[in-house]
mmCIF file of C-alpha atoms and ligand atoms in Angstrom:
data_model
loop_
_atom_site.group_PDB
_atom_site.id
_atom_site.type_symbol
_atom_site.label_atom_id
_atom_site.label_comp_id
_atom_site.label_asym_id
_atom_site.label_seq_id
_atom_site.Cartn_x
_atom_site.Cartn_y
_atom_site.Cartn_z
ATOM 1 C CA MET A 1 -6.479 -29.969 -1.203
ATOM 2 C CA ASN A 2 -8.580 -26.918 -2.073
ATOM 3 C CA ARG A 3 -7.924 -25.336 -5.412
ATOM 4 C CA PRO A 4 -6.015 -22.094 -4.838
ATOM 5 C CA SER A 5 -8.089 -18.989 -5.434
ATOM 6 C CA LEU A 6 -6.938 -15.650 -6.768
ATOM 7 C CA ALA A 7 -10.495 -14.629 -7.632
ATOM 8 C CA GLY A 8 -10.677 -11.189 -9.164
ATOM 9 C CA MET A 9 -7.030 -10.365 -8.490
ATOM 10 C CA ARG A 10 -5.339 -8.189 -11.114
ATOM 11 C CA VAL A 11 -1.943 -9.806 -11.652
ATOM 12 C CA LEU A 12 0.781 -8.263 -13.757
ATOM 13 C CA LEU A 13 3.007 -11.143 -14.847
ATOM 14 C CA GLY A 14 6.516 -10.133 -15.840
ATOM 15 C CA VAL A 15 8.465 -12.700 -17.831
ATOM 16 C CA SER A 16 12.214 -12.335 -18.249
ATOM 17 C CA GLY A 17 14.616 -14.183 -20.509
ATOM 18 C CA GLY A 18 15.735 -17.760 -19.892
ATOM 19 C CA ILE A 19 14.853 -21.263 -20.913
ATOM 20 C CA ALA A 20 12.212 -21.391 -18.150
ATOM 21 C CA ALA A 21 10.215 -18.667 -19.967
ATOM 22 C CA TYR A 22 8.202 -21.402 -21.676
ATOM 23 C CA LYS A 23 6.820 -22.403 -18.257
ATOM 24 C CA ALA A 24 5.270 -18.957 -17.945
ATOM 25 C CA CYS A 25 2.770 -20.030 -20.616
ATOM 26 C CA GLU A 26 1.327 -22.671 -18.324
ATOM 27 C CA LEU A 27 1.551 -20.216 -15.458
ATOM 28 C CA VAL A 28 -0.750 -17.788 -17.285
ATOM 29 C CA ARG A 29 -3.296 -20.558 -17.769
ATOM 30 C CA ARG A 30 -3.123 -21.596 -14.111
ATOM 31 C CA LEU A 31 -3.374 -18.021 -12.856
ATOM 32 C CA ARG A 32 -6.497 -17.565 -14.960
ATOM 33 C CA ASP A 33 -7.906 -20.897 -13.754
ATOM 34 C CA ALA A 34 -7.490 -19.566 -10.199
ATOM 35 C CA GLY A 35 -9.617 -16.550 -11.162
ATOM 36 C CA ALA A 36 -6.908 -13.935 -11.693
ATOM 37 C CA ASP A 37 -7.071 -11.262 -14.359
ATOM 38 C CA VAL A 38 -3.610 -11.489 -15.962
ATOM 39 C CA ARG A 39 -1.641 -9.038 -18.080
ATOM 40 C CA VAL A 40 1.729 -10.127 -19.374
ATOM 41 C CA VAL A 41 4.826 -8.001 -19.903
ATOM 42 C CA LEU A 42 7.869 -9.590 -21.541
ATOM 43 C CA THR A 43 11.435 -8.404 -21.454
ATOM 44 C CA GLU A 44 13.157 -8.206 -24.820
ATOM 45 C CA ASN A 45 15.082 -11.406 -24.012
ATOM 46 C CA ALA A 46 11.935 -13.279 -22.956
ATOM 47 C CA ALA A 47 10.457 -12.550 -26.387
ATOM 48 C CA ARG A 48 13.385 -14.496 -27.899
ATOM 49 C CA PHE A 49 12.213 -17.632 -26.080
ATOM 50 C CA VAL A 50 8.432 -17.305 -26.376
ATOM 51 C CA THR A 51 6.540 -15.028 -28.732
ATOM 52 C CA PRO A 52 4.256 -12.296 -27.418
ATOM 53 C CA LEU A 53 1.524 -13.847 -29.540
ATOM 54 C CA THR A 54 1.564 -17.026 -27.438
ATOM 55 C CA PHE A 55 1.006 -15.013 -24.264
ATOM 56 C CA GLN A 56 -1.606 -12.880 -25.940
ATOM 57 C CA ALA A 57 -3.605 -15.975 -26.875
ATOM 58 C CA LEU A 58 -3.230 -17.471 -23.385
ATOM 59 C CA SER A 59 -4.011 -14.321 -21.413
ATOM 60 C CA GLY A 60 -6.698 -12.999 -23.755
ATOM 61 C CA GLN A 61 -5.078 -9.557 -23.370
ATOM 62 C CA PRO A 62 -2.579 -7.536 -25.348
ATOM 63 C CA VAL A 63 1.007 -8.319 -24.341
ATOM 64 C CA ARG A 64 3.621 -5.614 -23.966
ATOM 65 C CA SER A 65 7.360 -5.655 -24.051
ATOM 66 C CA GLY A 66 8.652 -2.215 -25.068
ATOM 67 C CA LEU A 67 8.339 1.171 -23.429
ATOM 68 C CA TRP A 68 8.103 2.849 -26.795
ATOM 69 C CA ASP A 69 5.020 1.176 -28.217
ATOM 70 C CA ASP A 70 2.744 4.102 -29.171
ATOM 71 C CA SER A 71 -0.402 2.103 -29.825
ATOM 72 C CA ALA A 72 -0.090 0.130 -26.560
ATOM 73 C CA GLU A 73 0.578 3.364 -24.652
ATOM 74 C CA ALA A 74 -2.500 4.934 -26.193
ATOM 75 C CA SER A 75 -4.790 2.135 -24.970
ATOM 76 C CA MET A 76 -3.223 1.818 -21.493
ATOM 77 C CA GLY A 77 -0.204 3.915 -20.517
ATOM 78 C CA HIS A 78 2.555 2.139 -18.614
ATOM 79 C CA LEU A 79 1.875 4.104 -15.424
ATOM 80 C CA GLU A 80 -1.780 3.182 -15.702
ATOM 81 C CA LEU A 81 -0.750 -0.457 -16.093
ATOM 82 C CA ALA A 82 1.453 -0.155 -12.978
ATOM 83 C CA HIS A 83 -1.505 1.271 -11.060
ATOM 84 C CA TRP A 84 -3.880 -1.366 -12.437
ATOM 85 C CA ALA A 85 -1.840 -4.205 -10.922
ATOM 86 C CA GLN A 86 -2.856 -5.499 -7.487
ATOM 87 C CA HIS A 87 0.062 -7.894 -7.554
ATOM 88 C CA VAL A 88 3.249 -7.982 -9.601
ATOM 89 C CA LEU A 89 4.596 -11.469 -10.211
ATOM 90 C CA ILE A 90 7.884 -12.020 -12.007
ATOM 91 C CA ALA A 91 8.288 -15.572 -13.302
ATOM 92 C CA PRO A 92 10.820 -16.503 -14.380
ATOM 93 C CA ALA A 93 13.068 -13.806 -12.921
ATOM 94 C CA SER A 94 16.579 -13.864 -14.381
ATOM 95 C CA ALA A 95 19.702 -12.846 -12.448
ATOM 96 C CA ASP A 96 19.883 -9.755 -14.653
ATOM 97 C CA LEU A 97 16.320 -8.650 -13.905
ATOM 98 C CA ILE A 98 16.782 -9.249 -10.162
ATOM 99 C CA ALA A 99 19.926 -7.084 -10.285
ATOM 100 C CA ARG A 100 18.112 -4.331 -12.167
ATOM 101 C CA LEU A 101 15.197 -4.375 -9.727
ATOM 102 C CA ALA A 102 17.531 -4.334 -6.720
ATOM 103 C CA HIS A 103 19.158 -1.201 -8.103
ATOM 104 C CA GLY A 104 15.909 0.502 -9.020
ATOM 105 C CA LEU A 105 16.699 0.692 -12.719
ATOM 106 C CA ALA A 106 13.972 1.629 -15.147
ATOM 107 C CA ASP A 107 15.710 0.701 -18.384
ATOM 108 C CA ASP A 108 12.896 -1.320 -19.919
ATOM 109 C CA LEU A 109 9.139 -1.599 -19.570
ATOM 110 C CA LEU A 110 9.104 -4.355 -16.943
ATOM 111 C CA ALA A 111 11.664 -2.695 -14.650
ATOM 112 C CA THR A 112 9.834 0.628 -15.045
ATOM 113 C CA LEU A 113 6.528 -0.993 -14.079
ATOM 114 C CA CYS A 114 8.090 -2.574 -10.991
ATOM 115 C CA LEU A 115 9.415 0.816 -9.939
ATOM 116 C CA ALA A 116 6.111 2.583 -10.614
ATOM 117 C CA SER A 117 3.899 0.023 -8.899
ATOM 118 C CA THR A 118 3.079 0.001 -5.208
ATOM 119 C CA ALA A 119 1.524 -3.471 -5.434
ATOM 120 C CA PRO A 120 3.192 -6.372 -3.593
ATOM 121 C CA LEU A 121 5.982 -7.938 -5.619
ATOM 122 C CA SER A 122 6.610 -11.701 -5.857
ATOM 123 C CA ILE A 123 9.653 -13.018 -7.645
ATOM 124 C CA ALA A 124 10.143 -16.589 -8.864
ATOM 125 C CA PRO A 125 13.808 -16.830 -9.888
ATOM 126 C CA ALA A 126 15.191 -19.176 -12.532
ATOM 127 C CA MET A 127 18.877 -19.289 -13.351
ATOM 128 C CA ASN A 128 21.970 -21.443 -13.359
ATOM 129 C CA VAL A 129 22.897 -22.731 -9.909
ATOM 130 C CA ARG A 130 26.192 -20.809 -9.814
ATOM 131 C CA MET A 131 24.504 -17.584 -10.857
ATOM 132 C CA TRP A 132 21.937 -18.032 -8.062
ATOM 133 C CA ALA A 133 24.659 -18.806 -5.503
ATOM 134 C CA HIS A 134 26.846 -15.848 -6.558
ATOM 135 C CA ALA A 135 27.323 -13.254 -3.821
ATOM 136 C CA ALA A 136 26.119 -10.498 -6.149
ATOM 137 C CA THR A 137 22.799 -12.248 -6.776
ATOM 138 C CA GLN A 138 22.380 -13.129 -3.113
ATOM 139 C CA ALA A 139 23.020 -9.498 -2.119
ATOM 140 C CA ASN A 140 20.413 -8.345 -4.655
ATOM 141 C CA VAL A 141 17.914 -10.884 -3.319
ATOM 142 C CA ALA A 142 18.551 -9.691 0.236
ATOM 143 C CA THR A 143 17.996 -6.068 -0.835
ATOM 144 C CA LEU A 144 14.705 -6.887 -2.512
ATOM 145 C CA ARG A 145 13.532 -8.993 0.446
ATOM 146 C CA GLN A 146 14.342 -6.157 2.797
ATOM 147 C CA ARG A 147 12.138 -3.912 0.679
ATOM 148 C CA GLY A 148 9.253 -6.333 1.067
ATOM 149 C CA ALA A 149 9.512 -8.497 -2.057
ATOM 150 C CA THR A 150 8.647 -12.165 -1.624
ATOM 151 C CA PHE A 151 10.754 -14.839 -3.294
ATOM 152 C CA LEU A 152 8.939 -17.936 -4.508
ATOM 153 C CA GLY A 153 11.620 -20.594 -4.859
ATOM 154 C CA PRO A 154 13.899 -21.335 -6.590
ATOM 155 C CA ALA A 155 13.511 -25.102 -6.546
ATOM 156 C CA ASP A 156 16.434 -27.470 -6.229
ATOM 157 C CA GLY A 157 17.022 -30.068 -8.949
ATOM 158 C CA PRO A 158 18.551 -30.872 -12.309
ATOM 159 C CA MET A 159 19.144 -27.970 -14.692
ATOM 160 C CA ALA A 160 19.199 -27.600 -18.434
ATOM 161 C CA GLU A 161 23.017 -27.479 -18.435
ATOM 162 C CA ASN A 162 23.627 -30.934 -16.848
ATOM 163 C CA GLU A 163 24.125 -29.303 -13.482
ATOM 164 C CA SER A 164 22.012 -29.608 -10.399
ATOM 165 C CA GLY A 165 21.118 -27.391 -7.437
ATOM 166 C CA PRO A 166 18.902 -24.470 -6.473
ATOM 167 C CA GLY A 167 17.993 -22.214 -9.376
ATOM 168 C CA ARG A 168 15.060 -23.961 -11.049
ATOM 169 C CA LEU A 169 11.765 -22.168 -11.508
ATOM 170 C CA LEU A 170 9.039 -23.470 -9.205
ATOM 171 C CA GLU A 171 6.381 -25.404 -11.075
ATOM 172 C CA PRO A 172 3.522 -23.171 -12.235
ATOM 173 C CA HIS A 173 0.996 -24.860 -9.927
ATOM 174 C CA GLN A 174 3.340 -24.244 -6.967
ATOM 175 C CA ILE A 175 3.707 -20.582 -7.879
ATOM 176 C CA VAL A 176 -0.075 -20.167 -7.994
ATOM 177 C CA ALA A 177 -0.506 -21.994 -4.676
ATOM 178 C CA GLU A 178 2.149 -19.824 -3.003
ATOM 179 C CA LEU A 179 0.632 -16.673 -4.391
ATOM 180 C CA ALA A 180 -2.811 -17.674 -3.115
ATOM 181 C CA ALA A 181 -1.393 -18.504 0.323
ATOM 182 C CA LEU A 182 0.313 -15.097 0.411
ATOM 183 C CA GLN A 183 -3.024 -13.406 -0.039
ATOM 184 C CA GLY A 184 -4.233 -14.967 3.184
ATOM 185 C CA PRO A 185 -7.792 -14.402 4.261
ATOM 186 C CA ARG A 186 -9.620 -11.379 2.841
ATOM 187 C CA PRO A 187 -11.657 -10.499 5.927
ATOM 188 C CA LEU A 188 -12.872 -7.161 4.543
ATOM 189 C CA ALA A 189 -14.167 -8.500 1.223
ATOM 190 C CA GLY A 190 -17.362 -6.649 0.303
ATOM 191 C CA LYS A 191 -16.732 -3.896 2.875
ATOM 192 C CA ARG A 192 -16.038 -0.238 2.231
ATOM 193 C CA VAL A 193 -13.299 1.430 4.225
ATOM 194 C CA LEU A 194 -12.651 5.159 4.411
ATOM 195 C CA VAL A 195 -9.222 6.279 5.614
ATOM 196 C CA SER A 196 -7.935 9.779 6.297
ATOM 197 C CA ALA A 197 -4.183 10.315 6.246
ATOM 198 C CA GLY A 198 -1.449 12.899 6.395
ATOM 199 C CA PRO A 199 -1.296 16.360 7.900
ATOM 200 C CA THR A 200 -3.491 19.328 7.154
ATOM 201 C CA PHE A 201 -2.111 22.700 6.134
ATOM 202 C CA GLU A 202 -3.842 25.802 7.420
ATOM 203 C CA ASP A 203 -3.015 28.832 5.334
ATOM 204 C CA ILE A 204 -1.838 32.037 6.973
ATOM 205 C CA ASP A 205 -1.319 33.980 3.755
ATOM 206 C CA PRO A 206 -0.654 32.988 0.114
ATOM 207 C CA VAL A 207 2.812 31.600 0.967
ATOM 208 C CA ARG A 208 2.713 30.501 4.602
ATOM 209 C CA PHE A 209 0.795 27.861 6.450
ATOM 210 C CA ILE A 210 0.590 26.011 9.760
ATOM 211 C CA GLY A 211 1.307 22.316 9.277
ATOM 212 C CA ASN A 212 2.561 19.359 11.258
ATOM 213 C CA ARG A 213 5.096 16.533 10.943
ATOM 214 C CA SER A 214 2.724 13.746 9.897
ATOM 215 C CA SER A 215 4.193 11.913 6.879
ATOM 216 C CA GLY A 216 0.945 10.133 5.981
ATOM 217 C CA ARG A 217 2.768 6.800 5.889
ATOM 218 C CA MET A 218 0.666 5.105 8.574
ATOM 219 C CA GLY A 219 -2.640 6.097 6.964
ATOM 220 C CA PHE A 220 -1.433 5.093 3.494
ATOM 221 C CA ALA A 221 -0.286 1.741 4.912
ATOM 222 C CA VAL A 222 -3.727 1.252 6.507
ATOM 223 C CA ALA A 223 -5.414 2.028 3.163
ATOM 224 C CA GLU A 224 -3.123 -0.450 1.410
ATOM 225 C CA ALA A 225 -3.679 -3.177 4.021
ATOM 226 C CA ALA A 226 -7.465 -2.661 3.889
ATOM 227 C CA ALA A 227 -7.395 -2.993 0.088
ATOM 228 C CA GLN A 228 -5.316 -6.161 0.420
ATOM 229 C CA ALA A 229 -7.879 -7.455 2.930
ATOM 230 C CA GLY A 230 -10.463 -7.152 0.151
ATOM 231 C CA ALA A 231 -12.100 -3.820 1.027
ATOM 232 C CA GLU A 232 -13.088 -1.097 -1.392
ATOM 233 C CA VAL A 233 -10.998 1.775 -0.032
ATOM 234 C CA THR A 234 -11.327 5.539 -0.246
ATOM 235 C CA LEU A 235 -8.336 7.509 1.003
ATOM 236 C CA VAL A 236 -8.740 11.181 1.895
ATOM 237 C CA ALA A 237 -5.188 12.474 1.889
ATOM 238 C CA GLY A 238 -3.778 15.694 3.242
ATOM 239 C CA PRO A 239 -0.762 17.246 1.480
ATOM 240 C CA VAL A 240 1.772 14.406 1.184
ATOM 241 C CA SER A 241 3.842 13.170 -1.722
ATOM 242 C CA LEU A 242 3.169 9.445 -1.298
ATOM 243 C CA ALA A 243 2.073 7.140 -4.108
ATOM 244 C CA THR A 244 -1.529 5.955 -3.981
ATOM 245 C CA PRO A 245 -1.669 2.274 -2.944
ATOM 246 C CA ALA A 246 -2.882 -0.132 -5.626
ATOM 247 C CA GLY A 247 -6.641 -0.297 -6.007
ATOM 248 C CA VAL A 248 -7.337 2.652 -3.682
ATOM 249 C CA ALA A 249 -9.466 5.671 -4.673
ATOM 250 C CA ARG A 250 -7.834 8.891 -3.477
ATOM 251 C CA VAL A 251 -9.254 12.331 -2.701
ATOM 252 C CA ASP A 252 -6.637 15.027 -2.083
ATOM 253 C CA VAL A 253 -7.321 17.850 0.350
ATOM 254 C CA ARG A 254 -5.248 20.518 2.049
ATOM 255 C CA SER A 255 -6.994 22.048 5.052
ATOM 256 C CA ALA A 256 -8.932 20.505 7.954
ATOM 257 C CA ARG A 257 -12.152 22.006 6.653
ATOM 258 C CA GLN A 258 -11.610 20.478 3.207
ATOM 259 C CA MET A 259 -10.843 17.149 4.877
ATOM 260 C CA ARG A 260 -14.022 17.397 6.941
ATOM 261 C CA GLU A 261 -16.082 18.069 3.830
ATOM 262 C CA ALA A 262 -14.561 15.116 1.943
ATOM 263 C CA VAL A 263 -14.849 12.718 4.893
ATOM 264 C CA LEU A 264 -18.442 13.660 5.748
ATOM 265 C CA ALA A 265 -19.449 13.308 2.101
ATOM 266 C CA GLN A 266 -17.963 9.794 1.995
ATOM 267 C CA ALA A 267 -18.624 8.440 5.510
ATOM 268 C CA PRO A 268 -22.298 7.431 5.120
ATOM 269 C CA ARG A 269 -21.474 4.980 2.330
ATOM 270 C CA HIS A 270 -18.617 3.315 4.207
ATOM 271 C CA ASP A 271 -18.625 0.469 6.753
ATOM 272 C CA VAL A 272 -15.437 1.555 8.519
ATOM 273 C CA PHE A 273 -13.755 4.928 9.025
ATOM 274 C CA VAL A 274 -10.103 4.999 10.076
ATOM 275 C CA SER A 275 -9.020 8.498 11.019
ATOM 276 C CA ALA A 276 -5.251 8.355 10.695
ATOM 277 C CA ALA A 277 -4.867 11.993 9.642
ATOM 278 C CA ALA A 278 -3.095 14.424 11.918
ATOM 279 C CA VAL A 279 -5.764 17.075 11.589
ATOM 280 C CA GLY A 280 -4.552 20.510 12.599
ATOM 281 C CA ASP A 281 -6.369 21.570 15.762
ATOM 282 C CA PHE A 282 -6.215 25.277 14.957
ATOM 283 C CA ARG A 283 -6.339 27.477 11.879
ATOM 284 C CA PRO A 284 -5.795 31.216 11.469
ATOM 285 C CA GLU A 285 -9.033 33.095 11.996
ATOM 286 C CA ALA A 286 -8.568 34.731 8.603
ATOM 287 C CA VAL A 287 -6.264 34.045 5.653
ATOM 288 C CA ALA A 288 -4.418 37.222 4.665
ATOM 289 C CA PRO A 289 -5.059 37.929 0.962
ATOM 290 C CA GLN A 290 -1.440 39.150 0.454
ATOM 291 C CA LYS A 291 1.871 38.049 1.915
ATOM 292 C CA LEU A 292 2.224 39.442 5.437
ATOM 293 C CA LYS A 293 5.085 41.928 5.742
ATOM 294 C CA LYS A 294 7.585 42.441 8.525
ATOM 295 C CA SER A 295 7.009 45.817 10.089
ATOM 296 C CA GLY A 296 9.943 47.299 11.962
ATOM 297 C CA GLY A 297 11.281 44.922 14.599
ATOM 298 C CA GLY A 298 7.867 43.948 15.876
ATOM 299 C CA GLY A 299 6.394 40.464 16.164
ATOM 300 C CA LEU A 300 3.208 39.128 14.682
ATOM 301 C CA GLU A 301 0.157 37.977 16.522
ATOM 302 C CA LEU A 302 -1.955 35.347 14.818
ATOM 303 C CA ALA A 303 -5.479 34.789 16.003
ATOM 304 C CA LEU A 304 -6.298 31.078 15.784
ATOM 305 C CA VAL A 305 -9.651 29.351 15.922
ATOM 306 C CA GLN A 306 -10.334 25.679 16.556
ATOM 307 C CA ASN A 307 -10.933 23.293 13.675
ATOM 308 C CA PRO A 308 -13.907 20.955 13.684
ATOM 309 C CA ASP A 309 -13.224 17.469 15.120
ATOM 310 C CA ILE A 310 -13.907 15.323 12.075
ATOM 311 C CA LEU A 311 -13.633 12.035 13.931
ATOM 312 C CA ALA A 312 -16.129 13.048 16.632
ATOM 313 C CA GLU A 313 -18.528 14.275 13.939
ATOM 314 C CA VAL A 314 -18.382 10.949 12.089
ATOM 315 C CA ALA A 315 -18.907 9.079 15.371
ATOM 316 C CA ALA A 316 -22.019 11.193 15.991
ATOM 317 C CA LEU A 317 -23.627 10.400 12.621
ATOM 318 C CA PRO A 318 -26.954 8.583 12.976
ATOM 319 C CA GLN A 319 -25.845 5.861 10.492
ATOM 320 C CA ARG A 320 -22.237 5.730 11.558
ATOM 321 C CA PRO A 321 -19.550 3.409 10.252
ATOM 322 C CA PHE A 322 -17.283 1.462 12.638
ATOM 323 C CA VAL A 323 -15.088 4.325 13.842
ATOM 324 C CA VAL A 324 -11.360 4.013 14.491
ATOM 325 C CA GLY A 325 -9.271 6.899 15.780
ATOM 326 C CA PHE A 326 -5.581 7.429 16.343
ATOM 327 C CA ALA A 327 -4.030 9.073 19.359
ATOM 328 C CA ALA A 328 -0.512 10.389 19.073
ATOM 329 C CA GLU A 329 0.687 11.265 22.548
ATOM 330 C CA THR A 330 4.002 12.356 24.037
ATOM 331 C CA GLU A 331 3.156 11.077 27.573
ATOM 332 C CA ASN A 332 0.506 9.111 29.530
ATOM 333 C CA VAL A 333 -0.364 7.353 26.287
ATOM 334 C CA GLU A 334 -2.892 4.853 27.635
ATOM 335 C CA ASP A 335 -4.811 7.235 29.918
ATOM 336 C CA TYR A 336 -5.098 9.976 27.337
ATOM 337 C CA ALA A 337 -6.068 7.539 24.597
ATOM 338 C CA ARG A 338 -8.764 5.851 26.672
ATOM 339 C CA ALA A 339 -10.205 9.249 27.588
ATOM 340 C CA LYS A 340 -10.281 10.091 23.868
ATOM 341 C CA LEU A 341 -11.948 6.773 23.017
ATOM 342 C CA GLU A 342 -14.736 7.554 25.472
ATOM 343 C CA ARG A 343 -15.103 11.272 24.772
ATOM 344 C CA LYS A 344 -15.278 10.830 21.004
ATOM 345 C CA LYS A 345 -17.396 7.640 21.306
ATOM 346 C CA LEU A 346 -15.046 5.541 19.168
ATOM 347 C CA ASP A 347 -15.175 1.803 18.539
ATOM 348 C CA LEU A 348 -11.388 1.473 18.598
ATOM 349 C CA ILE A 349 -8.394 3.732 19.113
ATOM 350 C CA ALA A 350 -4.791 3.104 18.059
ATOM 351 C CA ALA A 351 -2.439 4.971 20.342
ATOM 352 C CA ASN A 352 1.249 5.604 19.942
ATOM 353 C CA ARG A 353 3.932 7.649 21.569
ATOM 354 C CA VAL A 354 5.357 10.390 19.402
ATOM 355 C CA GLY A 355 8.437 12.453 19.927
ATOM 356 C CA ALA A 356 11.873 12.965 18.501
ATOM 357 C CA ASP A 357 12.672 9.225 18.543
ATOM 358 C CA CYS A 358 9.400 7.614 17.466
ATOM 359 C CA GLY A 359 6.122 8.080 15.627
ATOM 360 C CA PHE A 360 6.136 10.696 12.910
ATOM 361 C CA GLU A 361 8.400 10.688 9.849
ATOM 362 C CA ARG A 362 9.566 7.138 10.510
ATOM 363 C CA ASP A 363 8.998 3.800 8.836
ATOM 364 C CA ASP A 364 8.285 1.892 12.015
ATOM 365 C CA ASN A 365 5.977 2.377 14.922
ATOM 366 C CA ALA A 366 4.305 0.530 17.806
ATOM 367 C CA LEU A 367 0.606 0.742 18.617
ATOM 368 C CA LEU A 368 -1.583 0.209 21.650
ATOM 369 C CA LEU A 369 -5.131 -0.717 20.660
ATOM 370 C CA LEU A 370 -7.927 0.187 23.055
ATOM 371 C CA TRP A 371 -11.636 -0.487 22.730
ATOM 372 C CA PRO A 372 -14.487 -0.403 25.236
ATOM 373 C CA GLY A 373 -13.477 -3.094 27.715
ATOM 374 C CA GLY A 374 -10.247 -4.259 26.072
ATOM 375 C CA ARG A 375 -6.682 -3.570 25.041
ATOM 376 C CA GLU A 376 -3.912 -5.110 22.931
ATOM 377 C CA GLU A 377 -0.345 -4.063 22.228
ATOM 378 C CA LEU A 378 1.045 -4.349 18.718
ATOM 379 C CA ALA A 379 4.820 -4.448 19.051
ATOM 380 C CA GLN A 380 7.217 -2.192 17.171
ATOM 381 C CA ALA A 381 7.205 -3.108 13.481
ATOM 382 C CA ASP A 382 7.360 -1.386 10.133
ATOM 383 C CA LYS A 383 4.235 0.624 9.410
ATOM 384 C CA ARG A 384 2.996 -1.728 6.672
ATOM 385 C CA ALA A 385 3.187 -4.802 8.942
ATOM 386 C CA LEU A 386 1.558 -2.835 11.733
ATOM 387 C CA ALA A 387 -1.177 -1.657 9.389
ATOM 388 C CA ARG A 388 -1.907 -5.254 8.358
ATOM 389 C CA ALA A 389 -2.235 -6.259 12.030
ATOM 390 C CA LEU A 390 -4.452 -3.251 12.747
ATOM 391 C CA VAL A 391 -6.682 -4.004 9.756
ATOM 392 C CA ALA A 392 -7.036 -7.640 10.897
ATOM 393 C CA ARG A 393 -8.229 -6.408 14.327
ATOM 394 C CA ILE A 394 -10.594 -3.894 12.741
ATOM 395 C CA ALA A 395 -12.084 -6.694 10.630
ATOM 396 C CA GLU A 396 -12.627 -8.848 13.740
ATOM 397 C CA ARG A 397 -14.052 -6.131 15.944
ATOM 398 C CA SER A 398 -16.284 -4.581 13.292
ATOM 399 C CA ALA A 399 -17.695 -8.030 12.470
ATOM 400 C CA GLN A 400 -18.440 -8.545 16.178
ATOM 401 C CA ALA A 401 -20.049 -5.119 16.389
ATOM 402 C CA ARG A 402 -22.355 -5.990 13.487
ATOM 403 C CA ALA A 403 -23.267 -9.419 14.914
HETATM 404 O O1 C5P B 501 -7.882 14.875 19.923
HETATM 405 P P1 C5P B 501 -6.774 14.377 19.033
HETATM 406 O O2 C5P B 501 -6.392 15.324 17.954
HETATM 407 O O3 C5P B 501 -5.584 13.827 19.746
HETATM 408 O O4 C5P B 501 -7.438 13.082 18.331
HETATM 409 C C1 C5P B 501 -6.774 12.343 17.382
HETATM 410 C C2 C5P B 501 -7.773 11.629 16.516
HETATM 411 O O5 C5P B 501 -8.820 12.510 16.133
HETATM 412 C C3 C5P B 501 -7.158 11.173 15.218
HETATM 413 O O6 C5P B 501 -7.810 9.979 14.815
HETATM 414 C C4 C5P B 501 -7.458 12.333 14.265
HETATM 415 O O7 C5P B 501 -7.505 11.870 12.934
HETATM 416 C C5 C5P B 501 -8.799 12.808 14.760
HETATM 417 N N1 C5P B 501 -9.036 14.262 14.630
HETATM 418 C C6 C5P B 501 -10.004 14.741 13.782
HETATM 419 N N2 C5P B 501 -10.254 16.068 13.681
HETATM 420 C C7 C5P B 501 -9.558 16.952 14.433
HETATM 421 C C8 C5P B 501 -8.567 16.484 15.297
HETATM 422 C C9 C5P B 501 -8.326 15.141 15.377
HETATM 423 O O8 C5P B 501 -10.639 13.932 13.080
HETATM 424 N N3 C5P B 501 -9.810 18.244 14.323
#
């Protein structure tokens, strides 16, 4: 069997209290053998079983356990540490920690990091068989799974307390193998991917603007999936309040013209451009310097001018990346999207129907992919799963285009 590889992956290993904590020492060594860069965070109870010094020696990095450690905060703040992580692995995870994570508590450093991180979360539980089987624990596990966490184990077998059953920590080599398998292929390793996401806001006066209902979730999910596929990702984001996916460089913009400037500055050094932003088609001809006033009972006429088409401009660059557009349509989805693919000279277009019941402001979506001479439907799924499927197709088609 091939040795599992986690080459270059930044893994935050959280260790909670329990007799299995000693196995986390070997886990650190195996994670490092597989090429991962490991930082360890202990809960207060874990530090009763194994000293921070042991983990420090094994990981070659400072080990943290408290939120209130001034010197550790000064060298790398806890939010920075949460952002640093490309994967959060909890092993062993106690029933208490699983409960705290399921409820979104942030009452110690490890729980706070889990809440602040957008990296995938894997949990290897270790507890007494009756604690694992308890309805409360099972409900917490179900909640975390629903939110996308992956459970590694527990294994079934004899326990420290002369009992037997599911609840044992997986062996460290199994945890590493499962983690490596979860990573799957990294088809965009070595590639640079530029993604635009979110709406644009076009100012009318200092307090009003024209915007749209794009939440940015699809574009952020594409950026995250591309980073997980190994790409170096730049995300140009319109005004949204979403957390930056792990390992992604973000440029914030507000208007279509700012987005155009940022995208055109970045596009030449990228291999792929995914235009997921809902760029406003029109902007007011002029921005009023002061708040516009109501006058009598009269209306207001706003003169609008068209915004530049960023996607078409990128597709027209002499050294263009592989160009992927989105088409949000309320009717005739396939016809309109194919016309757009041809008119804007795209390599691929992802079309979806939008309206009151689908598309914007939702967690799930369905996509129809069209490219010159082909089509594929990606069935309704949550936006992160859909983004992973889309990124896999982009990797395939862009590799073919280069060949
Ligand atoms: O023509 P339409 O707006 O439907 O095209 C949608 C696609 O074009 C999306 O990928 C969107 O990001 C991009 N677009 C753009 N600049 C515009 C309008 C749309 O890049 N001004």
